[in-house]
């Protein structure tokens, strides 16, 4: 990365924006986020590796080092349409981007506040000429080490797979399958959902739910927002239930717990726990079972979601798209997707049952 002084901030910022981001899409503060992401990669790699020794890095060292390096650039951001963040705002942004890099698997959260770099892997994507590049080296170093031109998608980098034939063979090219990197995205969501319900049915036990503290998911509800398909138990009791299948319940209180229940006309008779990490995908599967799937809307290369996504689909969108939501991380979520990645995004959303 470039050493930046107060005097050289303007020139350095323009150069870093050019190196770290793709200028073909809309100009958002997202491009400055990519600069911060590269500083985080650089710091995690350089601070943690000393000779042959490896040492995990504590979170405050990462954020303090990165803020100190970024601060001289803030004097020049306004003229490029990027806010001049305060130190407190910058700390929040740095931690948010560090979490994004963790979710992309560029970096590893070890627990207890400690972090580590992840090795460079090339993610092989079937039926596309490109491979994603995942790991903790900054973009400039990737170009230097592997020779092919490294391009930027969203927060991920990518390369033409054929160009790797002429890569610098002093540095091994490690491949990782796309499905292994992104996580489990069932190709048949209805079958997956029925299997989850079948397993729950086999683990039923007598219910001890407090009816004053539960909500019920009604996938048959007309509202297209999953948020409003959750009904408090008192309201749920007053409607005609168009199903004899298991029904998904959750606690009102946070942190939430989820379970499937068998419901009679008078009471919740039996229940079985549902792991929290599958719930977002399960909602989409239940929607499909009732032919009441939710929607996402494309406007050119920008897609808008009014419902939360499972972590696997969100990982893909963050890798190849720029979030341009009115408020980052809040619904409705909006992502600008580069044209060469649009088909794979559409394909994976179809597996989720989203109309787009």
Short mmCIF file of C-alpha atoms in Angstrom, two decimals:
data_model
loop_
_atom_site.label_atom_id
_atom_site.label_comp_id
_atom_site.label_asym_id
_atom_site.label_seq_id
_atom_site.Cartn_x
_atom_site.Cartn_y
_atom_site.Cartn_z
CA UNK A 1 0.00 0.00 0.00
CA UNK A 2 1.00 3.63 -0.41
CA UNK A 3 2.53 5.67 2.39
CA UNK A 4 0.24 8.70 2.71
CA UNK A 5 1.12 12.08 4.19
CA UNK A 6 -1.17 15.09 4.63
CA UNK A 7 0.55 16.76 1.68
CA UNK A 8 0.14 13.81 -0.69
CA UNK A 9 -3.40 12.83 0.37
CA UNK A 10 -5.22 13.99 -2.78
CA UNK A 11 -2.92 12.18 -5.21
CA UNK A 12 -2.73 9.08 -3.02
CA UNK A 13 -6.52 8.85 -2.63
CA UNK A 14 -7.14 8.99 -6.39
CA UNK A 15 -4.48 6.34 -6.99
CA UNK A 16 -5.84 4.07 -4.25
CA UNK A 17 -9.40 4.37 -5.58
CA UNK A 18 -8.06 3.34 -8.99
CA UNK A 19 -6.08 0.37 -7.63
CA UNK A 20 -8.65 -0.94 -5.16
CA UNK A 21 -11.94 -0.53 -7.01
CA UNK A 22 -13.62 -0.90 -10.36
CA UNK A 23 -14.66 2.45 -11.82
CA UNK A 24 -17.24 1.01 -14.23
CA UNK A 25 -20.12 1.10 -11.72
CA UNK A 26 -21.86 3.97 -9.92
CA UNK A 27 -19.68 6.13 -7.66
CA UNK A 28 -20.66 5.54 -4.06
CA UNK A 29 -18.68 5.77 -0.86
CA UNK A 30 -18.43 2.01 -1.50
CA UNK A 31 -15.24 2.72 -3.47
CA UNK A 32 -13.64 4.23 -0.39
CA UNK A 33 -14.80 1.15 1.56
CA UNK A 34 -12.74 -0.95 -0.86
CA UNK A 35 -9.66 1.13 -0.03
CA UNK A 36 -10.27 0.48 3.67
CA UNK A 37 -10.74 -3.23 2.91
CA UNK A 38 -7.33 -3.37 1.25
CA UNK A 39 -5.69 -1.63 4.22
CA UNK A 40 -7.30 -4.20 6.52
CA UNK A 41 -6.01 -7.07 4.37
CA UNK A 42 -2.55 -5.55 4.30
CA UNK A 43 -2.44 -5.02 8.06
CA UNK A 44 -3.71 -8.47 8.92
CA UNK A 45 -1.12 -10.02 6.63
CA UNK A 46 1.88 -7.87 7.52
CA UNK A 47 1.35 -7.55 11.29
CA UNK A 48 0.50 -11.21 11.90
CA UNK A 49 3.41 -12.67 9.90
CA UNK A 50 6.92 -12.03 11.20
CA UNK A 51 9.53 -14.25 9.59
CA UNK A 52 8.29 -17.81 10.05
CA UNK A 53 6.27 -16.94 13.13
CA UNK A 54 2.53 -16.31 13.12
CA UNK A 55 0.76 -14.20 15.70
CA UNK A 56 -2.98 -13.43 15.85
CA UNK A 57 -3.87 -9.74 16.03
CA UNK A 58 -6.17 -8.13 18.58
CA UNK A 59 -9.06 -6.07 17.20
CA UNK A 60 -7.93 -2.73 18.66
CA UNK A 61 -4.51 -3.04 17.01
CA UNK A 62 -6.16 -3.67 13.65
CA UNK A 63 -8.58 -0.74 13.92
CA UNK A 64 -6.05 1.72 15.38
CA UNK A 65 -3.43 0.93 12.74
CA UNK A 66 -5.93 1.18 9.89
CA UNK A 67 -7.46 4.43 11.18
CA UNK A 68 -4.01 6.01 11.49
CA UNK A 69 -3.22 5.07 7.87
CA UNK A 70 -6.59 6.21 6.50
CA UNK A 71 -6.84 9.51 8.40
CA UNK A 72 -4.65 11.60 6.01
CA UNK A 73 -6.99 10.64 3.14
CA UNK A 74 -10.06 12.10 4.88
CA UNK A 75 -8.95 15.67 4.14
CA UNK A 76 -9.48 14.97 0.44
CA UNK A 77 -12.63 12.87 0.34
CA UNK A 78 -15.32 15.58 0.06
CA UNK A 79 -14.25 16.68 -3.41
CA UNK A 80 -14.79 13.09 -4.62
CA UNK A 81 -18.25 12.73 -3.08
CA UNK A 82 -17.03 10.73 -0.07
CA UNK A 83 -17.93 12.04 3.41
CA UNK A 84 -15.16 13.33 5.69
CA UNK A 85 -15.74 10.83 8.49
CA UNK A 86 -14.97 11.53 12.13
CA UNK A 87 -12.65 9.13 13.97
CA UNK A 88 -15.66 7.53 15.65
CA UNK A 89 -17.45 7.05 12.32
CA UNK A 90 -14.28 5.67 10.78
CA UNK A 91 -13.89 3.12 13.59
CA UNK A 92 -17.47 1.95 12.98
CA UNK A 93 -16.85 1.64 9.23
CA UNK A 94 -13.57 -0.24 9.75
CA UNK A 95 -15.27 -2.79 12.02
CA UNK A 96 -18.17 -3.17 9.57
CA UNK A 97 -15.78 -3.82 6.68
CA UNK A 98 -13.72 -6.23 8.79
CA UNK A 99 -16.92 -8.22 9.40
CA UNK A 100 -17.62 -8.19 5.64
CA UNK A 101 -14.13 -9.57 4.94
CA UNK A 102 -14.77 -12.25 7.57
CA UNK A 103 -18.06 -13.22 5.89
CA UNK A 104 -16.29 -13.35 2.51
CA UNK A 105 -13.63 -15.52 4.18
CA UNK A 106 -10.80 -13.14 3.33
CA UNK A 107 -9.95 -13.04 7.04
CA UNK A 108 -10.59 -15.29 10.03
CA UNK A 109 -12.15 -14.31 13.35
CA UNK A 110 -10.46 -16.49 15.98
CA UNK A 111 -12.61 -15.40 18.92
CA UNK A 112 -11.86 -13.41 22.08
CA UNK A 113 -11.18 -10.33 19.90
CA UNK A 114 -8.38 -11.95 17.86
CA UNK A 115 -8.16 -12.10 14.07
CA UNK A 116 -5.90 -13.70 11.46
CA UNK A 117 -5.33 -13.52 7.69
CA UNK A 118 -6.72 -16.22 5.41
CA UNK A 119 -4.65 -17.84 2.62
CA UNK A 120 -5.15 -16.84 -1.02
CA UNK A 121 -7.53 -19.18 -2.87
CA UNK A 122 -9.03 -19.00 -6.34
CA UNK A 123 -12.73 -19.87 -6.35
CA UNK A 124 -13.61 -21.93 -9.43
CA UNK A 125 -17.03 -20.97 -10.80
CA UNK A 126 -18.53 -23.36 -13.35
CA UNK A 127 -19.64 -21.98 -16.73
CA UNK A 128 -17.88 -18.65 -16.27
CA UNK A 129 -14.41 -17.55 -17.43
CA UNK A 130 -13.70 -15.84 -14.10
CA UNK A 131 -12.46 -17.05 -10.72
CA UNK A 132 -12.96 -15.12 -7.49
CA UNK A 133 -9.81 -14.41 -5.49
CA UNK A 134 -10.30 -14.81 -1.74
CA UNK A 135 -7.68 -14.11 0.94
CA UNK A 136 -5.79 -11.46 2.87
CA UNK A 137 -3.34 -9.99 0.36
CA UNK A 138 -4.21 -6.47 -0.87
CA UNK A 139 -5.07 -6.08 -4.56
CA UNK A 140 -1.74 -4.48 -5.52
CA UNK A 141 0.21 -7.42 -4.05
CA UNK A 142 -2.01 -9.93 -5.84
CA UNK A 143 -1.13 -8.31 -9.17
CA UNK A 144 2.56 -8.32 -8.28
CA UNK A 145 2.68 -11.95 -7.13
CA UNK A 146 0.48 -13.68 -9.68
CA UNK A 147 1.09 -11.46 -12.76
CA UNK A 148 -2.45 -11.72 -14.31
CA UNK A 149 -4.58 -8.60 -14.00
CA UNK A 150 -6.66 -8.78 -10.84
CA UNK A 151 -10.01 -7.02 -11.20
CA UNK A 152 -12.48 -5.94 -8.53
CA UNK A 153 -16.09 -7.10 -8.32
CA UNK A 154 -17.80 -6.02 -5.10
CA UNK A 155 -15.62 -6.59 -2.05
CA UNK A 156 -14.08 -9.61 -3.78
CA UNK A 157 -11.40 -9.61 -6.47
CA UNK A 158 -11.48 -11.80 -9.58
CA UNK A 159 -9.28 -12.95 -12.45
CA UNK A 160 -9.70 -14.57 -15.86
CA UNK A 161 -9.02 -18.27 -15.25
CA UNK A 162 -7.08 -18.66 -18.50
CA UNK A 163 -4.64 -15.94 -17.47
CA UNK A 164 -3.57 -18.08 -14.52
CA UNK A 165 -1.81 -20.38 -16.97
CA UNK A 166 0.85 -17.68 -17.28
CA UNK A 167 0.89 -16.83 -13.58
CA UNK A 168 4.10 -16.67 -11.54
CA UNK A 169 4.63 -20.33 -10.62
CA UNK A 170 6.82 -19.41 -7.64
CA UNK A 171 3.55 -18.82 -5.81
CA UNK A 172 1.22 -21.85 -5.67
CA UNK A 173 -2.33 -21.42 -6.94
CA UNK A 174 -4.77 -22.97 -4.48
CA UNK A 175 -8.25 -23.75 -5.83
CA UNK A 176 -11.47 -23.94 -3.83
CA UNK A 177 -14.79 -25.09 -5.24
CA UNK A 178 -17.51 -22.44 -5.40
CA UNK A 179 -20.03 -24.48 -3.38
CA UNK A 180 -17.41 -25.07 -0.68
CA UNK A 181 -16.72 -21.34 -0.42
CA UNK A 182 -20.27 -20.00 -0.56
CA UNK A 183 -21.86 -22.65 1.68
CA UNK A 184 -24.92 -24.85 1.30
CA UNK A 185 -27.46 -23.49 -1.19
CA UNK A 186 -29.96 -26.31 -1.88
CA UNK A 187 -30.89 -26.60 -5.54
CA UNK A 188 -34.37 -27.87 -4.55
CA UNK A 189 -35.54 -25.67 -1.70
CA UNK A 190 -38.96 -27.35 -1.36
CA UNK A 191 -37.36 -30.79 -0.87
CA UNK A 192 -34.88 -29.28 1.61
CA UNK A 193 -37.72 -27.65 3.58
CA UNK A 194 -39.75 -30.86 3.67
CA UNK A 195 -36.71 -32.74 4.94
CA UNK A 196 -36.21 -30.17 7.73
CA UNK A 197 -39.87 -30.55 8.69
CA UNK A 198 -39.64 -34.36 8.56
CA UNK A 199 -36.62 -34.31 10.90
CA UNK A 200 -38.45 -31.93 13.25
CA UNK A 201 -41.50 -34.21 13.24
CA UNK A 202 -39.31 -37.10 14.42
CA UNK A 203 -38.00 -35.05 17.35
CA UNK A 204 -41.25 -33.72 18.75
CA UNK A 205 -41.76 -33.46 22.50
CA UNK A 206 -44.52 -32.02 24.65
CA UNK A 207 -44.73 -28.25 24.37
CA UNK A 208 -44.02 -25.96 27.28
CA UNK A 209 -44.36 -22.69 25.38
CA UNK A 210 -45.54 -19.53 27.11
CA UNK A 211 -48.27 -18.39 24.76
CA UNK A 212 -47.83 -14.76 25.78
CA UNK A 213 -44.30 -14.66 24.41
CA UNK A 214 -44.48 -16.33 21.00
CA UNK A 215 -45.05 -15.36 17.38
CA UNK A 216 -46.16 -17.56 14.49
CA UNK A 217 -44.95 -17.52 10.87
CA UNK A 218 -47.84 -17.53 8.37
CA UNK A 219 -46.33 -18.18 4.92
CA UNK A 220 -49.79 -18.08 3.36
CA UNK A 221 -50.26 -14.40 4.35
CA UNK A 222 -50.77 -12.00 1.44
CA UNK A 223 -48.18 -9.45 2.57
CA UNK A 224 -44.96 -9.69 0.50
CA UNK A 225 -42.81 -8.69 3.47
CA UNK A 226 -41.80 -11.67 5.60
CA UNK A 227 -41.65 -9.32 8.59
CA UNK A 228 -45.44 -8.96 8.48
CA UNK A 229 -46.03 -12.70 8.05
CA UNK A 230 -45.13 -13.12 11.73
CA UNK A 231 -48.27 -12.86 13.89
CA UNK A 232 -48.47 -12.67 17.66
CA UNK A 233 -50.04 -15.81 19.08
CA UNK A 234 -53.23 -14.02 20.19
CA UNK A 235 -53.94 -12.89 16.60
CA UNK A 236 -52.93 -16.23 15.14
CA UNK A 237 -55.55 -18.05 17.24
CA UNK A 238 -58.33 -16.04 15.59
CA UNK A 239 -57.60 -17.06 11.98
CA UNK A 240 -58.43 -20.19 10.02
CA UNK A 241 -55.23 -22.17 9.53
CA UNK A 242 -55.00 -23.52 5.95
CA UNK A 243 -52.64 -26.34 6.91
CA UNK A 244 -52.21 -29.50 8.93
CA UNK A 245 -48.40 -29.29 8.58
CA UNK A 246 -45.96 -28.15 11.22
CA UNK A 247 -45.98 -24.43 11.96
CA UNK A 248 -42.91 -22.30 12.68
CA UNK A 249 -42.85 -20.38 15.97
CA UNK A 250 -40.38 -17.96 17.54
CA UNK A 251 -39.94 -16.17 20.84
CA UNK A 252 -40.78 -12.48 21.00
CA UNK A 253 -37.75 -11.79 23.15
CA UNK A 254 -34.22 -11.42 21.81
CA UNK A 255 -32.09 -13.48 21.37
CA UNK A 256 -34.84 -15.38 19.64
CA UNK A 257 -35.41 -19.12 19.68
CA UNK A 258 -37.27 -20.94 16.90
CA UNK A 259 -39.20 -24.19 16.82
CA UNK A 260 -41.70 -26.15 14.79
CA UNK A 261 -44.96 -26.93 16.53
CA UNK A 262 -48.06 -29.06 16.07
CA UNK A 263 -51.06 -26.86 16.67
CA UNK A 264 -54.58 -27.96 17.50
CA UNK A 265 -57.61 -25.71 17.67
CA UNK A 266 -56.96 -25.08 21.34
CA UNK A 267 -53.23 -25.39 22.05
CA UNK A 268 -49.71 -26.00 20.89
CA UNK A 269 -49.40 -29.74 21.48
CA UNK A 270 -45.78 -30.58 20.62
CA UNK A 271 -42.63 -28.84 19.45
CA UNK A 272 -39.11 -29.39 18.09
CA UNK A 273 -36.23 -26.91 18.10
CA UNK A 274 -35.07 -25.27 14.83
CA UNK A 275 -31.43 -24.05 14.60
CA UNK A 276 -31.22 -20.26 14.19
CA UNK A 277 -28.70 -20.45 11.34
CA UNK A 278 -31.20 -22.08 8.93
CA UNK A 279 -34.22 -19.90 9.74
CA UNK A 280 -33.78 -17.27 7.01
CA UNK A 281 -33.61 -19.96 4.33
CA UNK A 282 -36.45 -21.87 5.98
CA UNK A 283 -38.77 -18.86 5.65
CA UNK A 284 -38.22 -18.85 1.88
CA UNK A 285 -38.83 -22.60 1.76
CA UNK A 286 -42.12 -22.27 3.68
CA UNK A 287 -43.15 -19.45 1.33
CA UNK A 288 -42.54 -21.77 -1.63
CA UNK A 289 -44.60 -24.58 -0.06
CA UNK A 290 -47.57 -22.19 -0.05
CA UNK A 291 -46.84 -20.77 -3.52
CA UNK A 292 -46.38 -17.39 -1.92
CA UNK A 293 -42.76 -16.53 -2.63
CA UNK A 294 -41.40 -13.03 -2.10
CA UNK A 295 -39.92 -10.80 -4.78
CA UNK A 296 -36.78 -8.90 -5.67
CA UNK A 297 -36.80 -6.16 -8.30
CA UNK A 298 -34.15 -5.37 -10.91
CA UNK A 299 -33.67 -1.85 -12.21
CA UNK A 300 -30.95 -2.21 -14.81
CA UNK A 301 -28.08 -3.83 -12.92
CA UNK A 302 -29.38 -2.86 -9.47
CA UNK A 303 -31.46 -5.34 -7.48
CA UNK A 304 -33.64 -4.42 -4.49
CA UNK A 305 -34.65 -6.76 -1.64
CA UNK A 306 -37.38 -6.01 0.88
CA UNK A 307 -36.63 -9.14 2.93
CA UNK A 308 -33.48 -10.36 4.66
CA UNK A 309 -31.38 -12.94 2.85
CA UNK A 310 -29.63 -16.10 4.08
CA UNK A 311 -25.88 -15.62 4.71
CA UNK A 312 -24.84 -17.63 1.63
CA UNK A 313 -26.72 -15.45 -0.86
CA UNK A 314 -25.61 -12.34 1.01
CA UNK A 315 -21.99 -13.55 0.73
CA UNK A 316 -22.36 -13.74 -3.06
CA UNK A 317 -23.96 -10.28 -3.33
CA UNK A 318 -21.23 -8.74 -1.16
CA UNK A 319 -18.55 -10.45 -3.23
CA UNK A 320 -19.73 -9.31 -6.66
CA UNK A 321 -21.94 -6.30 -5.91
CA UNK A 322 -21.85 -2.84 -4.38
CA UNK A 323 -24.41 -2.20 -1.67
CA UNK A 324 -26.13 1.08 -2.49
CA UNK A 325 -28.99 0.95 0.05
CA UNK A 326 -30.29 4.27 1.32
CA UNK A 327 -28.95 3.19 4.71
CA UNK A 328 -26.21 0.57 4.53
CA UNK A 329 -27.25 -2.70 6.16
CA UNK A 330 -30.93 -1.72 6.42
CA UNK A 331 -33.96 -2.80 4.42
CA UNK A 332 -34.61 -2.29 1.61
CA UNK A 333 -31.25 -3.72 0.55
CA UNK A 334 -29.97 -2.54 -2.84
CA UNK A 335 -26.98 -3.97 -4.71
CA UNK A 336 -25.41 -2.83 -7.95
CA UNK A 337 -24.21 -6.01 -9.70
CA UNK A 338 -21.55 -5.85 -12.38
CA UNK A 339 -22.98 -7.19 -15.68
CA UNK A 340 -20.61 -10.18 -15.92
CA UNK A 341 -21.89 -11.46 -12.53
CA UNK A 342 -25.60 -10.86 -13.04
CA UNK A 343 -26.39 -14.34 -14.40
CA UNK A 344 -24.91 -16.19 -11.42
CA UNK A 345 -26.78 -13.90 -8.99
CA UNK A 346 -30.07 -14.59 -10.83
CA UNK A 347 -29.32 -18.32 -10.79
CA UNK A 348 -28.69 -18.49 -7.03
CA UNK A 349 -31.74 -16.34 -6.25
CA UNK A 350 -33.88 -18.74 -8.26
CA UNK A 351 -32.62 -21.54 -5.99
CA UNK A 352 -33.95 -19.44 -3.11
CA UNK A 353 -37.35 -19.14 -4.81
CA UNK A 354 -37.13 -15.37 -5.18
CA UNK A 355 -39.04 -13.93 -8.13
CA UNK A 356 -36.57 -11.61 -9.90
#
